[in-house]
Short mmCIF file of N, CA and C in Angstrom, two decimals:
data_model
loop_
_atom_site.label_atom_id
_atom_site.label_comp_id
_atom_site.label_asym_id
_atom_site.label_seq_id
_atom_site.Cartn_x
_atom_site.Cartn_y
_atom_site.Cartn_z
N MET A 1 12.28 10.17 15.03
CA MET A 1 13.32 10.22 16.04
C MET A 1 13.47 11.60 16.63
N SER A 2 13.05 12.62 15.91
CA SER A 2 13.22 13.98 16.42
C SER A 2 12.16 14.34 17.47
N MET A 3 11.19 13.48 17.69
CA MET A 3 10.12 13.80 18.64
C MET A 3 10.63 14.00 20.06
N ASP A 4 11.70 13.32 20.42
CA ASP A 4 12.21 13.49 21.78
C ASP A 4 13.46 14.37 21.81
N ARG A 5 13.62 15.20 20.81
CA ARG A 5 14.75 16.12 20.72
C ARG A 5 14.27 17.55 20.97
N HIS A 6 15.17 18.50 20.79
CA HIS A 6 14.84 19.91 20.97
C HIS A 6 14.07 20.45 19.77
N ASP A 7 13.52 21.65 19.92
CA ASP A 7 12.72 22.26 18.86
C ASP A 7 13.50 22.42 17.55
N LYS A 8 14.77 22.72 17.65
CA LYS A 8 15.59 22.91 16.44
C LYS A 8 15.63 21.62 15.61
N GLU A 9 15.78 20.49 16.27
CA GLU A 9 15.80 19.21 15.57
C GLU A 9 14.44 18.87 14.97
N LYS A 10 13.37 19.22 15.67
CA LYS A 10 12.02 19.00 15.15
C LYS A 10 11.81 19.84 13.89
N GLU A 11 12.24 21.09 13.94
CA GLU A 11 12.12 21.98 12.78
C GLU A 11 12.93 21.43 11.61
N MET A 12 14.14 20.98 11.89
CA MET A 12 14.98 20.44 10.81
C MET A 12 14.35 19.18 10.20
N ALA A 13 13.74 18.34 11.01
CA ALA A 13 13.07 17.14 10.50
C ALA A 13 11.90 17.51 9.60
N ALA A 14 11.12 18.52 10.00
CA ALA A 14 9.99 18.97 9.19
C ALA A 14 10.47 19.55 7.86
N ILE A 15 11.53 20.31 7.89
CA ILE A 15 12.09 20.89 6.66
C ILE A 15 12.64 19.79 5.76
N LEU A 16 13.31 18.82 6.36
CA LEU A 16 13.86 17.70 5.59
C LEU A 16 12.76 16.92 4.89
N LEU A 17 11.68 16.64 5.60
CA LEU A 17 10.56 15.93 4.97
C LEU A 17 10.00 16.72 3.79
N SER A 18 9.87 18.03 3.95
CA SER A 18 9.38 18.87 2.87
C SER A 18 10.31 18.85 1.67
N ALA A 19 11.61 18.88 1.95
CA ALA A 19 12.59 18.91 0.86
C ALA A 19 12.66 17.58 0.11
N LEU A 20 12.49 16.48 0.82
CA LEU A 20 12.62 15.16 0.20
C LEU A 20 11.31 14.64 -0.40
N TYR A 21 10.20 15.26 -0.03
CA TYR A 21 8.89 14.80 -0.47
C TYR A 21 8.79 14.79 -1.99
N ALA A 22 8.31 13.70 -2.53
CA ALA A 22 8.05 13.47 -3.96
C ALA A 22 9.31 13.22 -4.77
N ASP A 23 10.40 13.92 -4.50
CA ASP A 23 11.62 13.72 -5.28
C ASP A 23 12.40 12.50 -4.80
N VAL A 24 12.51 12.33 -3.50
CA VAL A 24 13.28 11.23 -2.93
C VAL A 24 12.36 10.23 -2.23
N ILE A 25 11.43 10.73 -1.44
CA ILE A 25 10.50 9.88 -0.72
C ILE A 25 9.15 9.94 -1.43
N HIS A 26 8.65 8.78 -1.83
CA HIS A 26 7.37 8.71 -2.53
C HIS A 26 6.23 9.11 -1.58
N PRO A 27 5.25 9.86 -2.08
CA PRO A 27 4.14 10.30 -1.22
C PRO A 27 3.45 9.17 -0.46
N SER A 28 3.34 8.00 -1.07
CA SER A 28 2.68 6.89 -0.37
C SER A 28 3.49 6.43 0.84
N GLN A 29 4.82 6.55 0.75
CA GLN A 29 5.67 6.17 1.89
C GLN A 29 5.52 7.18 3.04
N VAL A 30 5.40 8.43 2.70
CA VAL A 30 5.17 9.46 3.73
C VAL A 30 3.85 9.19 4.44
N TYR A 31 2.83 8.88 3.65
CA TYR A 31 1.51 8.57 4.19
C TYR A 31 1.59 7.37 5.14
N LYS A 32 2.28 6.32 4.70
CA LYS A 32 2.44 5.13 5.54
C LYS A 32 3.21 5.45 6.82
N GLY A 33 4.23 6.28 6.71
CA GLY A 33 5.01 6.64 7.88
C GLY A 33 4.20 7.37 8.92
N PHE A 34 3.42 8.35 8.47
CA PHE A 34 2.58 9.08 9.42
C PHE A 34 1.48 8.17 9.98
N THR A 35 0.98 7.25 9.17
CA THR A 35 -0.02 6.31 9.66
C THR A 35 0.55 5.45 10.78
N LYS A 36 1.77 4.95 10.59
CA LYS A 36 2.42 4.13 11.62
C LYS A 36 2.68 4.93 12.89
N LEU A 37 3.07 6.19 12.74
CA LEU A 37 3.29 7.02 13.91
C LEU A 37 1.99 7.21 14.71
N VAL A 38 0.90 7.49 14.00
CA VAL A 38 -0.38 7.69 14.68
C VAL A 38 -0.82 6.40 15.37
N GLU A 39 -0.65 5.28 14.69
CA GLU A 39 -1.04 4.00 15.27
C GLU A 39 -0.19 3.62 16.48
N SER A 40 1.05 4.07 16.52
CA SER A 40 1.93 3.72 17.63
C SER A 40 1.98 4.79 18.72
N ALA A 41 1.09 5.75 18.68
CA ALA A 41 1.08 6.84 19.67
C ALA A 41 0.93 6.31 21.10
N ASP A 42 0.14 5.25 21.28
CA ASP A 42 -0.02 4.68 22.62
C ASP A 42 1.30 4.15 23.18
N ASP A 43 2.14 3.62 22.30
CA ASP A 43 3.45 3.11 22.73
C ASP A 43 4.46 4.25 22.90
N LEU A 44 4.40 5.24 22.01
CA LEU A 44 5.35 6.35 22.06
C LEU A 44 5.21 7.17 23.33
N ILE A 45 4.00 7.25 23.85
CA ILE A 45 3.75 8.11 25.01
C ILE A 45 4.49 7.60 26.26
N VAL A 46 4.87 6.33 26.26
CA VAL A 46 5.63 5.77 27.39
C VAL A 46 7.00 6.45 27.47
N ASP A 47 7.64 6.64 26.33
CA ASP A 47 8.98 7.24 26.30
C ASP A 47 8.96 8.76 26.13
N ILE A 48 7.93 9.26 25.45
CA ILE A 48 7.83 10.69 25.17
C ILE A 48 6.49 11.17 25.71
N PRO A 49 6.45 11.70 26.93
CA PRO A 49 5.18 12.07 27.57
C PRO A 49 4.32 13.06 26.78
N ASP A 50 4.93 13.96 26.02
CA ASP A 50 4.14 14.93 25.26
C ASP A 50 3.97 14.51 23.80
N THR A 51 3.87 13.21 23.57
CA THR A 51 3.69 12.65 22.22
C THR A 51 2.48 13.25 21.52
N VAL A 52 1.38 13.40 22.23
CA VAL A 52 0.14 13.88 21.59
C VAL A 52 0.36 15.25 20.97
N ASP A 53 0.94 16.16 21.73
CA ASP A 53 1.16 17.52 21.23
C ASP A 53 2.19 17.55 20.10
N ILE A 54 3.29 16.85 20.28
CA ILE A 54 4.37 16.88 19.28
C ILE A 54 3.91 16.24 17.98
N LEU A 55 3.29 15.06 18.06
CA LEU A 55 2.85 14.39 16.85
C LEU A 55 1.73 15.15 16.16
N ALA A 56 0.84 15.76 16.94
CA ALA A 56 -0.22 16.59 16.36
C ALA A 56 0.39 17.75 15.58
N LEU A 57 1.43 18.34 16.12
CA LEU A 57 2.09 19.44 15.44
C LEU A 57 2.82 18.97 14.19
N PHE A 58 3.47 17.81 14.25
CA PHE A 58 4.13 17.27 13.06
C PHE A 58 3.10 17.01 11.95
N ILE A 59 1.96 16.46 12.31
CA ILE A 59 0.92 16.19 11.32
C ILE A 59 0.37 17.49 10.75
N ALA A 60 0.09 18.46 11.63
CA ALA A 60 -0.40 19.75 11.16
C ALA A 60 0.63 20.41 10.24
N ARG A 61 1.90 20.31 10.59
CA ARG A 61 2.97 20.87 9.75
C ARG A 61 3.01 20.19 8.40
N ALA A 62 2.83 18.87 8.39
CA ALA A 62 2.82 18.13 7.12
C ALA A 62 1.64 18.55 6.25
N VAL A 63 0.50 18.82 6.86
CA VAL A 63 -0.66 19.30 6.10
C VAL A 63 -0.38 20.69 5.53
N VAL A 64 0.16 21.57 6.35
CA VAL A 64 0.48 22.93 5.90
C VAL A 64 1.53 22.91 4.79
N ASP A 65 2.50 22.01 4.89
CA ASP A 65 3.56 21.91 3.90
C ASP A 65 3.15 21.09 2.67
N ASP A 66 1.89 20.66 2.61
CA ASP A 66 1.35 19.86 1.50
C ASP A 66 2.03 18.51 1.35
N ILE A 67 2.47 17.96 2.46
CA ILE A 67 3.02 16.60 2.46
C ILE A 67 1.89 15.61 2.70
N LEU A 68 0.95 15.97 3.54
CA LEU A 68 -0.24 15.16 3.81
C LEU A 68 -1.47 15.94 3.37
N GLN A 69 -2.44 15.23 2.86
CA GLN A 69 -3.71 15.86 2.53
C GLN A 69 -4.53 16.01 3.81
N PRO A 70 -5.34 17.05 3.91
CA PRO A 70 -6.19 17.20 5.10
C PRO A 70 -7.10 15.99 5.33
N ALA A 71 -7.44 15.28 4.27
CA ALA A 71 -8.29 14.10 4.40
C ALA A 71 -7.61 13.00 5.21
N PHE A 72 -6.30 13.05 5.35
CA PHE A 72 -5.57 12.07 6.16
C PHE A 72 -6.15 11.98 7.55
N LEU A 73 -6.48 13.12 8.13
CA LEU A 73 -7.00 13.16 9.50
C LEU A 73 -8.30 12.36 9.62
N LYS A 74 -9.22 12.59 8.71
CA LYS A 74 -10.53 11.91 8.75
C LYS A 74 -10.38 10.42 8.47
N LYS A 75 -9.54 10.07 7.50
CA LYS A 75 -9.36 8.65 7.16
C LYS A 75 -8.75 7.88 8.32
N GLN A 76 -7.75 8.46 8.97
CA GLN A 76 -7.07 7.76 10.05
C GLN A 76 -7.92 7.66 11.31
N ILE A 77 -8.66 8.71 11.61
CA ILE A 77 -9.46 8.69 12.83
C ILE A 77 -10.57 7.64 12.74
N ALA A 78 -11.02 7.35 11.52
CA ALA A 78 -12.05 6.33 11.33
C ALA A 78 -11.51 4.93 11.63
N ASN A 79 -10.20 4.75 11.53
CA ASN A 79 -9.58 3.44 11.73
C ASN A 79 -9.06 3.22 13.15
N LEU A 80 -9.19 4.21 14.01
CA LEU A 80 -8.64 4.12 15.36
C LEU A 80 -9.75 4.07 16.41
N PRO A 81 -9.51 3.38 17.52
CA PRO A 81 -10.48 3.43 18.62
C PRO A 81 -10.56 4.85 19.18
N ASP A 82 -11.73 5.25 19.63
CA ASP A 82 -11.95 6.61 20.13
C ASP A 82 -11.07 6.95 21.33
N ASP A 83 -10.72 5.95 22.13
CA ASP A 83 -9.95 6.22 23.33
C ASP A 83 -8.43 6.08 23.13
N SER A 84 -8.00 5.91 21.89
CA SER A 84 -6.57 5.75 21.63
C SER A 84 -5.86 7.11 21.60
N LYS A 85 -4.57 7.08 21.87
CA LYS A 85 -3.77 8.31 21.81
C LYS A 85 -3.66 8.79 20.37
N GLY A 86 -3.70 7.88 19.41
CA GLY A 86 -3.66 8.26 18.00
C GLY A 86 -4.86 9.12 17.61
N ALA A 87 -6.03 8.73 18.09
CA ALA A 87 -7.23 9.53 17.83
C ALA A 87 -7.11 10.90 18.49
N GLU A 88 -6.55 10.91 19.69
CA GLU A 88 -6.33 12.19 20.40
C GLU A 88 -5.37 13.09 19.61
N VAL A 89 -4.34 12.49 19.04
CA VAL A 89 -3.38 13.24 18.22
C VAL A 89 -4.08 13.90 17.04
N LEU A 90 -4.88 13.11 16.32
CA LEU A 90 -5.56 13.63 15.14
C LEU A 90 -6.57 14.73 15.49
N LYS A 91 -7.29 14.54 16.58
CA LYS A 91 -8.24 15.56 17.02
C LYS A 91 -7.52 16.85 17.39
N LYS A 92 -6.40 16.71 18.08
CA LYS A 92 -5.65 17.90 18.48
C LYS A 92 -5.07 18.61 17.26
N ALA A 93 -4.57 17.85 16.30
CA ALA A 93 -4.02 18.45 15.08
C ALA A 93 -5.08 19.27 14.37
N GLU A 94 -6.27 18.72 14.29
CA GLU A 94 -7.34 19.42 13.59
C GLU A 94 -7.88 20.61 14.38
N LYS A 95 -8.21 20.38 15.64
CA LYS A 95 -8.88 21.43 16.42
C LYS A 95 -7.93 22.50 16.95
N SER A 96 -6.76 22.10 17.39
CA SER A 96 -5.85 23.07 18.00
C SER A 96 -4.94 23.78 17.00
N TYR A 97 -4.60 23.11 15.93
CA TYR A 97 -3.62 23.69 15.01
C TYR A 97 -4.20 24.08 13.65
N LEU A 98 -4.99 23.22 13.04
CA LEU A 98 -5.41 23.48 11.66
C LEU A 98 -6.64 24.36 11.54
N THR A 99 -7.38 24.57 12.60
CA THR A 99 -8.56 25.43 12.51
C THR A 99 -8.34 26.79 13.18
N ALA A 100 -7.19 27.00 13.77
CA ALA A 100 -6.91 28.28 14.43
C ALA A 100 -6.68 29.37 13.38
N PRO A 101 -7.03 30.61 13.70
CA PRO A 101 -6.74 31.70 12.78
C PRO A 101 -5.23 31.81 12.57
N LEU A 102 -4.83 32.06 11.34
CA LEU A 102 -3.42 32.16 10.95
C LEU A 102 -2.65 30.89 11.32
N HIS A 103 -3.32 29.75 11.20
CA HIS A 103 -2.72 28.49 11.63
C HIS A 103 -1.43 28.16 10.90
N ALA A 104 -1.33 28.46 9.63
CA ALA A 104 -0.13 28.10 8.88
C ALA A 104 1.10 28.82 9.45
N GLU A 105 0.96 30.10 9.73
CA GLU A 105 2.09 30.86 10.28
C GLU A 105 2.45 30.37 11.69
N ILE A 106 1.45 30.09 12.50
CA ILE A 106 1.70 29.61 13.86
C ILE A 106 2.44 28.28 13.82
N ILE A 107 1.99 27.38 12.97
CA ILE A 107 2.63 26.07 12.85
C ILE A 107 4.07 26.20 12.36
N GLU A 108 4.29 27.04 11.36
CA GLU A 108 5.62 27.20 10.80
C GLU A 108 6.61 27.79 11.82
N ARG A 109 6.11 28.60 12.73
CA ARG A 109 7.00 29.26 13.70
C ARG A 109 7.08 28.55 15.05
N ARG A 110 6.33 27.51 15.24
CA ARG A 110 6.22 26.85 16.55
C ARG A 110 7.57 26.36 17.07
N TRP A 111 8.39 25.81 16.19
CA TRP A 111 9.68 25.28 16.61
C TRP A 111 10.82 26.24 16.33
N GLY A 112 10.49 27.50 16.07
CA GLY A 112 11.52 28.51 15.89
C GLY A 112 12.00 28.68 14.48
N GLY A 113 11.38 28.04 13.52
CA GLY A 113 11.81 28.17 12.13
C GLY A 113 11.05 29.25 11.40
N SER A 114 11.52 29.59 10.24
CA SER A 114 10.85 30.52 9.34
C SER A 114 10.59 31.88 9.98
N LYS A 115 11.53 32.41 10.72
CA LYS A 115 11.32 33.71 11.37
C LYS A 115 11.21 34.85 10.39
N ASN A 116 11.77 34.73 9.21
CA ASN A 116 11.72 35.77 8.22
C ASN A 116 10.60 35.57 7.21
N THR A 117 9.75 34.61 7.43
CA THR A 117 8.65 34.31 6.52
C THR A 117 7.40 35.06 6.95
N THR A 118 6.72 35.66 5.98
CA THR A 118 5.46 36.35 6.28
C THR A 118 4.29 35.42 5.99
N VAL A 119 3.11 35.83 6.41
CA VAL A 119 1.90 35.06 6.15
C VAL A 119 1.71 34.88 4.65
N ASP A 120 1.97 35.94 3.89
CA ASP A 120 1.81 35.86 2.43
C ASP A 120 2.76 34.85 1.81
N ASP A 121 3.98 34.75 2.34
CA ASP A 121 4.95 33.77 1.85
C ASP A 121 4.44 32.35 2.10
N VAL A 122 3.90 32.13 3.30
CA VAL A 122 3.38 30.81 3.65
C VAL A 122 2.20 30.46 2.77
N LYS A 123 1.30 31.41 2.58
CA LYS A 123 0.13 31.17 1.72
C LYS A 123 0.56 30.86 0.30
N ALA A 124 1.57 31.58 -0.20
CA ALA A 124 2.05 31.35 -1.57
C ALA A 124 2.63 29.95 -1.71
N ARG A 125 3.33 29.48 -0.67
CA ARG A 125 3.90 28.13 -0.73
C ARG A 125 2.81 27.10 -0.70
#
């Protein structure tokens, strides 16, 4: 729901997922949730024009926060048609966010969060 909100709400949603992961929300449910989001990207783009970028960033953030395994990208892209928006999301997450130099810090600061966090803090987490 935070995809069509401001950056502050997106950051809060990412932090909430990190805080609830494993203790409240089972990892398999998080996996299923992100899978459904990727599969519904073609529908989401009707209401949220920048779905590809926002969802790619949410997925990259989940990988950086250890909520999703990096293998999620490869597994999901194999199940999607090449011309789908979901495949575009996964490709963008991998190529634009997860392979960039200092990608973890860039992802953590994209929505204005973690301003006092250093690269070493992110790596330690």
